[in-house]
PDB file of C-alpha atoms in Angstrom:
ATOM      1  CA  UNK A   1     175.207 208.074 115.424  1.00  0.00           C
ATOM      2  CA  UNK A   2     173.387 211.139 116.727  1.00  0.00           C
ATOM      3  CA  UNK A   3     173.194 209.585 120.212  1.00  0.00           C
ATOM      4  CA  UNK A   4     176.916 208.792 120.150  1.00  0.00           C
ATOM      5  CA  UNK A   5     177.769 212.357 119.138  1.00  0.00           C
ATOM      6  CA  UNK A   6     175.533 213.765 121.859  1.00  0.00           C
ATOM      7  CA  UNK A   7     177.208 211.497 124.411  1.00  0.00           C
ATOM      8  CA  UNK A   8     180.685 212.560 123.260  1.00  0.00           C
ATOM      9  CA  UNK A   9     179.704 216.194 123.658  1.00  0.00           C
ATOM     10  CA  UNK A  10     178.461 215.486 127.185  1.00  0.00           C
ATOM     11  CA  UNK A  11     181.672 213.646 128.078  1.00  0.00           C
ATOM     12  CA  UNK A  12     183.725 216.523 126.679  1.00  0.00           C
ATOM     13  CA  UNK A  13     181.747 218.962 128.801  1.00  0.00           C
ATOM     14  CA  UNK A  14     182.240 216.890 131.967  1.00  0.00           C
ATOM     15  CA  UNK A  15     185.982 216.623 131.373  1.00  0.00           C
ATOM     16  CA  UNK A  16     186.238 220.412 131.267  1.00  0.00           C
ATOM     17  CA  UNK A  17     184.695 220.872 134.717  1.00  0.00           C
ATOM     18  CA  UNK A  18     186.770 221.272 137.874  1.00  0.00           C
ATOM     19  CA  UNK A  19     185.418 218.021 139.317  1.00  0.00           C
ATOM     20  CA  UNK A  20     187.373 214.778 139.160  1.00  0.00           C
ATOM     21  CA  UNK A  21     185.871 212.507 136.528  1.00  0.00           C
ATOM     22  CA  UNK A  22     186.238 208.737 136.567  1.00  0.00           C
ATOM     23  CA  UNK A  23     184.692 206.167 134.282  1.00  0.00           C
ATOM     24  CA  UNK A  24     182.120 205.471 136.989  1.00  0.00           C
ATOM     25  CA  UNK A  25     181.149 209.124 137.586  1.00  0.00           C
ATOM     26  CA  UNK A  26     180.787 209.790 133.843  1.00  0.00           C
ATOM     27  CA  UNK A  27     178.700 206.645 133.380  1.00  0.00           C
ATOM     28  CA  UNK A  28     176.444 207.676 136.264  1.00  0.00           C
ATOM     29  CA  UNK A  29     176.008 211.221 134.912  1.00  0.00           C
ATOM     30  CA  UNK A  30     175.122 209.965 131.428  1.00  0.00           C
ATOM     31  CA  UNK A  31     173.089 206.986 132.694  1.00  0.00           C
ATOM     32  CA  UNK A  32     174.989 204.432 130.616  1.00  0.00           C
ATOM     33  CA  UNK A  33     177.313 201.538 131.450  1.00  0.00           C
ATOM     34  CA  UNK A  34     180.980 201.976 132.317  1.00  0.00           C
ATOM     35  CA  UNK A  35     181.803 199.757 129.340  1.00  0.00           C
ATOM     36  CA  UNK A  36     180.110 202.288 127.053  1.00  0.00           C
ATOM     37  CA  UNK A  37     182.120 205.139 128.580  1.00  0.00           C
ATOM     38  CA  UNK A  38     185.412 203.243 128.169  1.00  0.00           C
ATOM     39  CA  UNK A  39     184.533 202.688 124.527  1.00  0.00           C
ATOM     40  CA  UNK A  40     183.686 206.386 124.094  1.00  0.00           C
ATOM     41  CA  UNK A  41     186.949 207.525 125.699  1.00  0.00           C
ATOM     42  CA  UNK A  42     188.904 205.203 123.414  1.00  0.00           C
ATOM     43  CA  UNK A  43     186.984 206.598 120.448  1.00  0.00           C
ATOM     44  CA  UNK A  44     187.965 210.141 121.457  1.00  0.00           C
ATOM     45  CA  UNK A  45     191.635 209.163 121.619  1.00  0.00           C
ATOM     46  CA  UNK A  46     191.765 207.061 118.441  1.00  0.00           C
ATOM     47  CA  UNK A  47     189.407 208.957 116.138  1.00  0.00           C
ATOM     48  CA  UNK A  48     189.880 212.563 117.258  1.00  0.00           C
ATOM     49  CA  UNK A  49     193.360 212.351 118.791  1.00  0.00           C
ATOM     50  CA  UNK A  50     192.020 213.709 122.069  1.00  0.00           C
ATOM     51  CA  UNK A  51     194.900 214.392 124.530  1.00  0.00           C
ATOM     52  CA  UNK A  52     193.312 212.241 127.226  1.00  0.00           C
ATOM     53  CA  UNK A  53     195.154 210.922 130.270  1.00  0.00           C
ATOM     54  CA  UNK A  54     194.152 209.278 133.529  1.00  0.00           C
ATOM     55  CA  UNK A  55     195.597 209.477 137.013  1.00  0.00           C
ATOM     56  CA  UNK A  56     194.141 208.261 140.319  1.00  0.00           C
ATOM     57  CA  UNK A  57     194.323 211.808 141.671  1.00  0.00           C
ATOM     58  CA  UNK A  58     192.895 213.721 138.690  1.00  0.00           C
ATOM     59  CA  UNK A  59     190.784 211.070 137.022  1.00  0.00           C
ATOM     60  CA  UNK A  60     190.293 211.486 133.264  1.00  0.00           C
ATOM     61  CA  UNK A  61     191.545 214.854 132.023  1.00  0.00           C
ATOM     62  CA  UNK A  62     192.851 216.706 128.960  1.00  0.00           C
ATOM     63  CA  UNK A  63     196.581 217.384 128.909  1.00  0.00           C
ATOM     64  CA  UNK A  64     195.923 220.250 126.490  1.00  0.00           C
ATOM     65  CA  UNK A  65     193.016 222.438 127.617  1.00  0.00           C
ATOM     66  CA  UNK A  66     192.990 224.247 124.237  1.00  0.00           C
ATOM     67  CA  UNK A  67     192.071 221.070 122.344  1.00  0.00           C
ATOM     68  CA  UNK A  68     188.519 221.082 120.997  1.00  0.00           C
ATOM     69  CA  UNK A  69     186.316 218.267 119.770  1.00  0.00           C
ATOM     70  CA  UNK A  70     185.990 218.818 115.974  1.00  0.00           C
ATOM     71  CA  UNK A  71     182.285 218.085 115.928  1.00  0.00           C
ATOM     72  CA  UNK A  72     181.229 221.539 114.722  1.00  0.00           C
ATOM     73  CA  UNK A  73     182.842 222.533 111.430  1.00  0.00           C
ATOM     74  CA  UNK A  74     182.473 226.294 111.837  1.00  0.00           C
ATOM     75  CA  UNK A  75     185.279 228.779 111.388  1.00  0.00           C
ATOM     76  CA  UNK A  76     185.709 231.729 113.726  1.00  0.00           C
ATOM     77  CA  UNK A  77     184.377 233.964 110.948  1.00  0.00           C
ATOM     78  CA  UNK A  78     181.246 231.848 110.520  1.00  0.00           C
ATOM     79  CA  UNK A  79     180.558 231.803 114.245  1.00  0.00           C
ATOM     80  CA  UNK A  80     181.136 235.550 114.438  1.00  0.00           C
ATOM     81  CA  UNK A  81     178.591 236.028 111.633  1.00  0.00           C
ATOM     82  CA  UNK A  82     176.076 234.004 113.653  1.00  0.00           C
ATOM     83  CA  UNK A  83     176.899 236.096 116.723  1.00  0.00           C
ATOM     84  CA  UNK A  84     176.163 239.293 114.803  1.00  0.00           C
ATOM     85  CA  UNK A  85     172.984 237.715 113.455  1.00  0.00           C
ATOM     86  CA  UNK A  86     171.794 237.060 116.988  1.00  0.00           C
ATOM     87  CA  UNK A  87     172.602 240.652 117.964  1.00  0.00           C
ATOM     88  CA  UNK A  88     170.688 241.907 114.940  1.00  0.00           C
ATOM     89  CA  UNK A  89     167.604 239.900 115.837  1.00  0.00           C
ATOM     90  CA  UNK A  90     167.720 241.186 119.404  1.00  0.00           C
ATOM     91  CA  UNK A  91     167.229 244.722 118.079  1.00  0.00           C
ATOM     92  CA  UNK A  92     163.928 243.668 116.514  1.00  0.00           C
ATOM     93  CA  UNK A  93     161.644 243.695 119.550  1.00  0.00           C
ATOM     94  CA  UNK A  94     159.464 240.653 119.815  1.00  0.00           C
ATOM     95  CA  UNK A  95     161.343 238.485 117.330  1.00  0.00           C
ATOM     96  CA  UNK A  96     160.329 235.018 118.441  1.00  0.00           C
ATOM     97  CA  UNK A  97     163.567 233.142 117.838  1.00  0.00           C
ATOM     98  CA  UNK A  98     166.117 235.670 119.113  1.00  0.00           C
ATOM     99  CA  UNK A  99     166.583 233.818 122.425  1.00  0.00           C
ATOM    100  CA  UNK A 100     166.866 230.433 120.707  1.00  0.00           C
ATOM    101  CA  UNK A 101     169.466 231.731 118.252  1.00  0.00           C
ATOM    102  CA  UNK A 102     171.506 233.344 121.020  1.00  0.00           C
ATOM    103  CA  UNK A 103     171.444 230.074 122.977  1.00  0.00           C
ATOM    104  CA  UNK A 104     172.497 228.081 119.904  1.00  0.00           C
ATOM    105  CA  UNK A 105     175.435 230.424 119.247  1.00  0.00           C
ATOM    106  CA  UNK A 106     176.593 230.104 122.851  1.00  0.00           C
ATOM    107  CA  UNK A 107     176.474 226.313 122.618  1.00  0.00           C
ATOM    108  CA  UNK A 108     178.468 226.384 119.388  1.00  0.00           C
ATOM    109  CA  UNK A 109     180.997 228.677 121.080  1.00  0.00           C
ATOM    110  CA  UNK A 110     181.874 225.881 123.513  1.00  0.00           C
ATOM    111  CA  UNK A 111     183.952 224.346 120.735  1.00  0.00           C
ATOM    112  CA  UNK A 112     186.236 227.416 120.675  1.00  0.00           C
ATOM    113  CA  UNK A 113     188.961 228.400 123.162  1.00  0.00           C
ATOM    114  CA  UNK A 114     187.455 230.576 125.883  1.00  0.00           C
ATOM    115  CA  UNK A 115     189.565 233.667 125.138  1.00  0.00           C
ATOM    116  CA  UNK A 116     188.670 233.542 121.447  1.00  0.00           C
ATOM    117  CA  UNK A 117     184.975 233.538 122.346  1.00  0.00           C
ATOM    118  CA  UNK A 118     185.426 236.384 124.840  1.00  0.00           C
ATOM    119  CA  UNK A 119     187.189 238.464 122.175  1.00  0.00           C
ATOM    120  CA  UNK A 120     184.419 237.803 119.632  1.00  0.00           C
ATOM    121  CA  UNK A 121     181.734 238.754 122.153  1.00  0.00           C
ATOM    122  CA  UNK A 122     183.532 241.990 123.008  1.00  0.00           C
ATOM    123  CA  UNK A 123     183.762 242.996 119.354  1.00  0.00           C
ATOM    124  CA  UNK A 124     180.092 242.135 118.771  1.00  0.00           C
ATOM    125  CA  UNK A 125     179.010 244.131 121.834  1.00  0.00           C
ATOM    126  CA  UNK A 126     181.225 247.192 121.528  1.00  0.00           C
ATOM    127  CA  UNK A 127     182.236 247.594 117.883  1.00  0.00           C
ATOM    128  CA  UNK A 128     179.100 246.682 115.935  1.00  0.00           C
ATOM    129  CA  UNK A 129     175.806 248.404 116.795  1.00  0.00           C
ATOM    130  CA  UNK A 130     172.420 247.586 115.276  1.00  0.00           C
ATOM    131  CA  UNK A 131     169.549 250.051 115.487  1.00  0.00           C
ATOM    132  CA  UNK A 132     166.033 250.045 114.091  1.00  0.00           C
ATOM    133  CA  UNK A 133     163.378 252.663 113.616  1.00  0.00           C
ATOM    134  CA  UNK A 134     159.915 252.190 115.078  1.00  0.00           C
ATOM    135  CA  UNK A 135     159.582 248.745 116.656  1.00  0.00           C
ATOM    136  CA  UNK A 136     156.715 246.278 116.383  1.00  0.00           C
ATOM    137  CA  UNK A 137     155.690 243.700 118.966  1.00  0.00           C
ATOM    138  CA  UNK A 138     154.287 240.532 117.354  1.00  0.00           C
ATOM    139  CA  UNK A 139     152.887 237.955 119.750  1.00  0.00           C
ATOM    140  CA  UNK A 140     155.422 235.049 119.891  1.00  0.00           C
ATOM    141  CA  UNK A 141     152.609 232.501 120.235  1.00  0.00           C
ATOM    142  CA  UNK A 142     150.815 233.824 117.164  1.00  0.00           C
ATOM    143  CA  UNK A 143     154.066 233.865 115.179  1.00  0.00           C
ATOM    144  CA  UNK A 144     154.811 230.222 116.015  1.00  0.00           C
ATOM    145  CA  UNK A 145     151.268 229.103 115.185  1.00  0.00           C
ATOM    146  CA  UNK A 146     151.547 230.856 111.818  1.00  0.00           C
ATOM    147  CA  UNK A 147     154.814 229.030 111.137  1.00  0.00           C
ATOM    148  CA  UNK A 148     153.105 225.709 111.835  1.00  0.00           C
ATOM    149  CA  UNK A 149     150.066 226.645 109.727  1.00  0.00           C
ATOM    150  CA  UNK A 150     152.292 227.576 106.779  1.00  0.00           C
ATOM    151  CA  UNK A 151     154.359 224.432 107.112  1.00  0.00           C
ATOM    152  CA  UNK A 152     151.349 222.093 107.368  1.00  0.00           C
ATOM    153  CA  UNK A 153     149.029 224.020 105.007  1.00  0.00           C
ATOM    154  CA  UNK A 154     146.313 224.620 107.613  1.00  0.00           C
ATOM    155  CA  UNK A 155     143.766 227.411 107.303  1.00  0.00           C
ATOM    156  CA  UNK A 156     143.670 229.926 110.150  1.00  0.00           C
ATOM    157  CA  UNK A 157     140.935 232.034 111.697  1.00  0.00           C
ATOM    158  CA  UNK A 158     141.929 235.396 113.124  1.00  0.00           C
ATOM    159  CA  UNK A 159     140.713 238.649 114.585  1.00  0.00           C
ATOM    160  CA  UNK A 160     142.609 241.391 112.780  1.00  0.00           C
ATOM    161  CA  UNK A 161     143.047 245.090 113.470  1.00  0.00           C
ATOM    162  CA  UNK A 162     143.039 247.329 110.372  1.00  0.00           C
ATOM    163  CA  UNK A 163     144.844 250.590 111.170  1.00  0.00           C
ATOM    164  CA  UNK A 164     143.396 252.559 108.239  1.00  0.00           C
ATOM    165  CA  UNK A 165     139.845 251.939 109.524  1.00  0.00           C
ATOM    166  CA  UNK A 166     140.748 251.740 113.230  1.00  0.00           C
ATOM    167  CA  UNK A 167     138.568 248.626 113.430  1.00  0.00           C
ATOM    168  CA  UNK A 168     138.807 244.880 113.935  1.00  0.00           C
ATOM    169  CA  UNK A 169     137.418 242.176 111.681  1.00  0.00           C
ATOM    170  CA  UNK A 170     137.176 238.387 111.590  1.00  0.00           C
ATOM    171  CA  UNK A 171     139.118 236.699 108.788  1.00  0.00           C
ATOM    172  CA  UNK A 172     139.864 233.225 107.515  1.00  0.00           C
ATOM    173  CA  UNK A 173     143.173 232.926 105.732  1.00  0.00           C
ATOM    174  CA  UNK A 174     145.157 230.308 103.836  1.00  0.00           C
ATOM    175  CA  UNK A 175     148.689 231.322 104.921  1.00  0.00           C
ATOM    176  CA  UNK A 176     151.183 230.980 102.053  1.00  0.00           C
ATOM    177  CA  UNK A 177     154.341 232.593 103.428  1.00  0.00           C
ATOM    178  CA  UNK A 178     155.765 234.889 106.097  1.00  0.00           C
ATOM    179  CA  UNK A 179     157.608 237.990 104.951  1.00  0.00           C
ATOM    180  CA  UNK A 180     159.661 240.358 107.121  1.00  0.00           C
ATOM    181  CA  UNK A 181     159.796 243.832 105.604  1.00  0.00           C
ATOM    182  CA  UNK A 182     162.366 246.430 106.719  1.00  0.00           C
ATOM    183  CA  UNK A 183     163.491 244.036 109.427  1.00  0.00           C
ATOM    184  CA  UNK A 184     160.743 244.994 111.874  1.00  0.00           C
ATOM    185  CA  UNK A 185     157.484 244.576 109.960  1.00  0.00           C
ATOM    186  CA  UNK A 186     156.479 240.883 109.806  1.00  0.00           C
ATOM    187  CA  UNK A 187     153.660 240.033 107.379  1.00  0.00           C
ATOM    188  CA  UNK A 188     151.700 236.886 106.647  1.00  0.00           C
ATOM    189  CA  UNK A 189     150.760 236.607 102.971  1.00  0.00           C
ATOM    190  CA  UNK A 190     147.951 234.351 101.829  1.00  0.00           C
ATOM    191  CA  UNK A 191     144.485 233.905 100.384  1.00  0.00           C
ATOM    192  CA  UNK A 192     141.867 235.897 102.318  1.00  0.00           C
ATOM    193  CA  UNK A 193     138.451 234.240 102.089  1.00  0.00           C
ATOM    194  CA  UNK A 194     136.639 237.455 102.989  1.00  0.00           C
ATOM    195  CA  UNK A 195     138.201 239.383 100.086  1.00  0.00           C
ATOM    196  CA  UNK A 196     138.652 236.343  97.834  1.00  0.00           C
ATOM    197  CA  UNK A 197     142.136 237.540  96.953  1.00  0.00           C
ATOM    198  CA  UNK A 198     145.763 237.422  98.038  1.00  0.00           C
ATOM    199  CA  UNK A 199     146.273 239.830 100.929  1.00  0.00           C
ATOM    200  CA  UNK A 200     149.006 240.860 103.386  1.00  0.00           C
ATOM    201  CA  UNK A 201     148.415 241.052 107.134  1.00  0.00           C
ATOM    202  CA  UNK A 202     150.800 242.576 109.670  1.00  0.00           C
ATOM    203  CA  UNK A 203     151.484 239.859 112.260  1.00  0.00           C
ATOM    204  CA  UNK A 204     151.617 242.355 115.129  1.00  0.00           C
ATOM    205  CA  UNK A 205     148.068 243.478 114.238  1.00  0.00           C
ATOM    206  CA  UNK A 206     146.616 239.990 114.671  1.00  0.00           C
ATOM    207  CA  UNK A 207     144.751 240.116 117.962  1.00  0.00           C
ATOM    208  CA  UNK A 208     143.734 236.442 118.107  1.00  0.00           C
ATOM    209  CA  UNK A 209     144.592 233.464 115.924  1.00  0.00           C
ATOM    210  CA  UNK A 210     143.391 229.880 115.769  1.00  0.00           C
ATOM    211  CA  UNK A 211     144.829 227.181 113.532  1.00  0.00           C
ATOM    212  CA  UNK A 212     141.930 225.260 111.980  1.00  0.00           C
ATOM    213  CA  UNK A 213     141.854 221.549 111.197  1.00  0.00           C
ATOM    214  CA  UNK A 214     140.882 222.307 107.623  1.00  0.00           C
ATOM    215  CA  UNK A 215     143.788 222.096 105.197  1.00  0.00           C
ATOM    216  CA  UNK A 216     144.195 224.111 102.005  1.00  0.00           C
ATOM    217  CA  UNK A 217     145.893 223.722  98.642  1.00  0.00           C
ATOM    218  CA  UNK A 218     147.899 226.738  97.547  1.00  0.00           C
ATOM    219  CA  UNK A 219     146.836 228.364  94.292  1.00  0.00           C
ATOM    220  CA  UNK A 220     149.203 226.865  91.673  1.00  0.00           C
ATOM    221  CA  UNK A 221     149.270 230.241  89.896  1.00  0.00           C
ATOM    222  CA  UNK A 222     150.711 231.971  92.961  1.00  0.00           C
ATOM    223  CA  UNK A 223     154.419 232.668  92.644  1.00  0.00           C
ATOM    224  CA  UNK A 224     155.990 234.409  95.629  1.00  0.00           C
ATOM    225  CA  UNK A 225     158.806 236.047  93.654  1.00  0.00           C
ATOM    226  CA  UNK A 226     156.456 237.397  90.987  1.00  0.00           C
ATOM    227  CA  UNK A 227     153.949 238.550  93.603  1.00  0.00           C
ATOM    228  CA  UNK A 228     156.552 240.516  95.564  1.00  0.00           C
ATOM    229  CA  UNK A 229     157.908 242.102  92.382  1.00  0.00           C
ATOM    230  CA  UNK A 230     154.534 243.730  91.625  1.00  0.00           C
ATOM    231  CA  UNK A 231     154.250 245.749  94.816  1.00  0.00           C
ATOM    232  CA  UNK A 232     156.072 248.754  96.212  1.00  0.00           C
ATOM    233  CA  UNK A 233     157.326 248.135  99.748  1.00  0.00           C
ATOM    234  CA  UNK A 234     154.304 246.578 101.516  1.00  0.00           C
ATOM    235  CA  UNK A 235     151.157 247.726  99.699  1.00  0.00           C
ATOM    236  CA  UNK A 236     149.158 245.073  97.899  1.00  0.00           C
ATOM    237  CA  UNK A 237     146.315 245.588  95.444  1.00  0.00           C
ATOM    238  CA  UNK A 238     145.510 247.519  92.338  1.00  0.00           C
ATOM    239  CA  UNK A 239     146.497 246.983  88.731  1.00  0.00           C
ATOM    240  CA  UNK A 240     150.226 247.543  88.101  1.00  0.00           C
ATOM    241  CA  UNK A 241     150.796 250.882  86.360  1.00  0.00           C
ATOM    242  CA  UNK A 242     153.909 252.710  85.049  1.00  0.00           C
ATOM    243  CA  UNK A 243     155.167 255.400  87.433  1.00  0.00           C
ATOM    244  CA  UNK A 244     157.612 258.181  86.632  1.00  0.00           C
ATOM    245  CA  UNK A 245     159.208 260.351  89.330  1.00  0.00           C
ATOM    246  CA  UNK A 246     161.776 263.150  88.878  1.00  0.00           C
ATOM    247  CA  UNK A 247     164.342 263.810  91.619  1.00  0.00           C
ATOM    248  CA  UNK A 248     166.436 266.986  91.743  1.00  0.00           C
ATOM    249  CA  UNK A 249     170.251 266.938  91.803  1.00  0.00           C
ATOM    250  CA  UNK A 250     170.543 267.135  95.608  1.00  0.00           C
ATOM    251  CA  UNK A 251     168.133 264.220  96.098  1.00  0.00           C
ATOM    252  CA  UNK A 252     169.380 262.055  93.217  1.00  0.00           C
ATOM    253  CA  UNK A 253     172.337 260.469  95.124  1.00  0.00           C
ATOM    254  CA  UNK A 254     169.923 258.927  97.655  1.00  0.00           C
ATOM    255  CA  UNK A 255     167.877 257.414  94.823  1.00  0.00           C
ATOM    256  CA  UNK A 256     170.862 256.068  92.889  1.00  0.00           C
ATOM    257  CA  UNK A 257     172.372 254.215  95.826  1.00  0.00           C
ATOM    258  CA  UNK A 258     169.537 251.690  96.240  1.00  0.00           C
ATOM    259  CA  UNK A 259     167.394 249.390  94.210  1.00  0.00           C
ATOM    260  CA  UNK A 260     163.877 250.362  95.233  1.00  0.00           C
ATOM    261  CA  UNK A 261     161.933 247.975  93.015  1.00  0.00           C
ATOM    262  CA  UNK A 262     162.692 245.037  90.657  1.00  0.00           C
ATOM    263  CA  UNK A 263     161.242 246.933  87.659  1.00  0.00           C
ATOM    264  CA  UNK A 264     163.042 250.230  88.241  1.00  0.00           C
ATOM    265  CA  UNK A 265     164.983 252.109  85.592  1.00  0.00           C
ATOM    266  CA  UNK A 266     166.932 255.304  86.287  1.00  0.00           C
ATOM    267  CA  UNK A 267     167.535 257.969  83.659  1.00  0.00           C
ATOM    268  CA  UNK A 268     170.382 260.395  84.307  1.00  0.00           C
ATOM    269  CA  UNK A 269     170.164 264.090  83.352  1.00  0.00           C
ATOM    270  CA  UNK A 270     172.970 266.551  82.614  1.00  0.00           C
ATOM    271  CA  UNK A 271     172.070 268.771  85.579  1.00  0.00           C
ATOM    272  CA  UNK A 272     172.574 265.861  88.018  1.00  0.00           C
ATOM    273  CA  UNK A 273     168.889 265.095  88.476  1.00  0.00           C
ATOM    274  CA  UNK A 274     167.413 261.667  87.720  1.00  0.00           C
ATOM    275  CA  UNK A 275     164.110 260.197  86.614  1.00  0.00           C
ATOM    276  CA  UNK A 276     162.987 256.964  88.246  1.00  0.00           C
ATOM    277  CA  UNK A 277     160.591 254.697  86.363  1.00  0.00           C
ATOM    278  CA  UNK A 278     158.925 251.606  87.793  1.00  0.00           C
ATOM    279  CA  UNK A 279     155.745 249.568  87.497  1.00  0.00           C
ATOM    280  CA  UNK A 280     153.738 249.013  90.680  1.00  0.00           C
ATOM    281  CA  UNK A 281     150.245 248.186  91.869  1.00  0.00           C
ATOM    282  CA  UNK A 282     148.862 250.226  94.759  1.00  0.00           C
ATOM    283  CA  UNK A 283     149.916 253.861  95.067  1.00  0.00           C
ATOM    284  CA  UNK A 284     149.384 254.853  98.699  1.00  0.00           C
ATOM    285  CA  UNK A 285     152.666 253.432  99.991  1.00  0.00           C
ATOM    286  CA  UNK A 286     154.461 254.980  97.027  1.00  0.00           C
ATOM    287  CA  UNK A 287     152.870 258.349  97.804  1.00  0.00           C
ATOM    288  CA  UNK A 288     154.134 258.236 101.390  1.00  0.00           C
ATOM    289  CA  UNK A 289     157.615 257.334 100.201  1.00  0.00           C
ATOM    290  CA  UNK A 290     157.738 260.209  97.704  1.00  0.00           C
ATOM    291  CA  UNK A 291     156.544 262.676 100.339  1.00  0.00           C
ATOM    292  CA  UNK A 292     159.614 261.789 102.386  1.00  0.00           C
ATOM    293  CA  UNK A 293     161.774 263.575  99.789  1.00  0.00           C
ATOM    294  CA  UNK A 294     159.759 266.802 100.026  1.00  0.00           C
ATOM    295  CA  UNK A 295     160.254 269.243  97.158  1.00  0.00           C
ATOM    296  CA  UNK A 296     163.139 267.134  95.863  1.00  0.00           C
ATOM    297  CA  UNK A 297     160.705 264.726  94.166  1.00  0.00           C
ATOM    298  CA  UNK A 298     158.017 265.414  91.567  1.00  0.00           C
ATOM    299  CA  UNK A 299     155.629 262.784  90.175  1.00  0.00           C
ATOM    300  CA  UNK A 300     155.209 262.932  86.390  1.00  0.00           C
ATOM    301  CA  UNK A 301     152.854 260.010  85.902  1.00  0.00           C
ATOM    302  CA  UNK A 302     150.346 258.423  86.287  1.00  0.00           C
ATOM    303  CA  UNK A 303     147.832 261.240  86.543  1.00  0.00           C
ATOM    304  CA  UNK A 304     146.095 259.518  89.451  1.00  0.00           C
ATOM    305  CA  UNK A 305     149.267 259.621  91.537  1.00  0.00           C
ATOM    306  CA  UNK A 306     149.920 263.226  90.502  1.00  0.00           C
ATOM    307  CA  UNK A 307     146.469 264.141  91.808  1.00  0.00           C
ATOM    308  CA  UNK A 308     147.006 262.171  95.030  1.00  0.00           C
ATOM    309  CA  UNK A 309     150.244 264.063  95.647  1.00  0.00           C
ATOM    310  CA  UNK A 310     148.616 267.419  94.869  1.00  0.00           C
ATOM    311  CA  UNK A 311     145.739 266.778  97.274  1.00  0.00           C
ATOM    312  CA  UNK A 312     148.113 265.675 100.026  1.00  0.00           C
ATOM    313  CA  UNK A 313     150.415 268.679  99.625  1.00  0.00           C
ATOM    314  CA  UNK A 314     147.512 271.119  99.462  1.00  0.00           C
ATOM    315  CA  UNK A 315     145.976 269.579 102.561  1.00  0.00           C
ATOM    316  CA  UNK A 316     149.261 269.822 104.448  1.00  0.00           C
ATOM    317  CA  UNK A 317     149.766 273.412 103.326  1.00  0.00           C
ATOM    318  CA  UNK A 318     146.262 274.369 104.421  1.00  0.00           C
ATOM    319  CA  UNK A 319     146.798 272.899 107.883  1.00  0.00           C
ATOM    320  CA  UNK A 320     150.021 274.812 108.396  1.00  0.00           C
ATOM    321  CA  UNK A 321     148.488 278.052 107.105  1.00  0.00           C
ATOM    322  CA  UNK A 322     145.487 277.701 109.408  1.00  0.00           C
ATOM    323  CA  UNK A 323     147.731 276.681 112.281  1.00  0.00           C
ATOM    324  CA  UNK A 324     145.509 273.809 113.380  1.00  0.00           C
ATOM    325  CA  UNK A 325     146.235 272.519 116.830  1.00  0.00           C
ATOM    326  CA  UNK A 326     145.975 268.816 117.725  1.00  0.00           C
TER     327      UNK A 326
END
């Protein structure tokens, strides 16, 4: 059935060209017999009510150029959503499948009247704009090999750059799943044999990667949903601890409008301020996030995070007072 459908799509495409199409020319183009083409044309008329006619001068042609083969059951809204999805992926530099998705959307669009598709493209290009912050550039080859390794449960060997140490290291990893954070930060999550623990690795920081023949069995105790719920943003490690942060009235609206963590609870205060409570493991990413709110955020607990914030603020203050130059 798949071959028949593919052949019908090819016939439909040929009939929409400016060239005169006969049974013989279609059969030659598709490399099948003329008998097969006659059967296909009859199928188009009888099953799909195709407005097909034949004349010696024009050959086979559609009497209604707006008719479309109902082989793709997508509404205009669904196709427009896919169009926007392709545009969104294009904004994420280096996303491996952006070109493939764009090509697939264009092929699906062939089932719509031309003007409808032109109108949708114009809206997508001029009325909806996607922007990202800092962009990453993962190697497409590495990304695809990771996909295959995850799918087939193959261990990988890689040379990885760790930004915090400004150094590279050799790792062997059992890749469990790929996770895209904030749209532009792709991570591979799996069991690191060097650390003997579940770790995250930024895909764009993988310098070299080789898929090994050795297969692995995923830890049955690993649950992706539970694992992701224990971390804040992208930091992994550490024992989950309760965190309490106070936000002043001017900052509170920005905190209320999002769900920052699965465990979060927000307490409202009469003066318009709020207190955010959550349970996370790993505090460095949380510290950087809190610093983004400046004096509008104050950590109440744990004491370790309070001290981390104090040291960071004091260090920043000292640099500005001393006027250090780069």
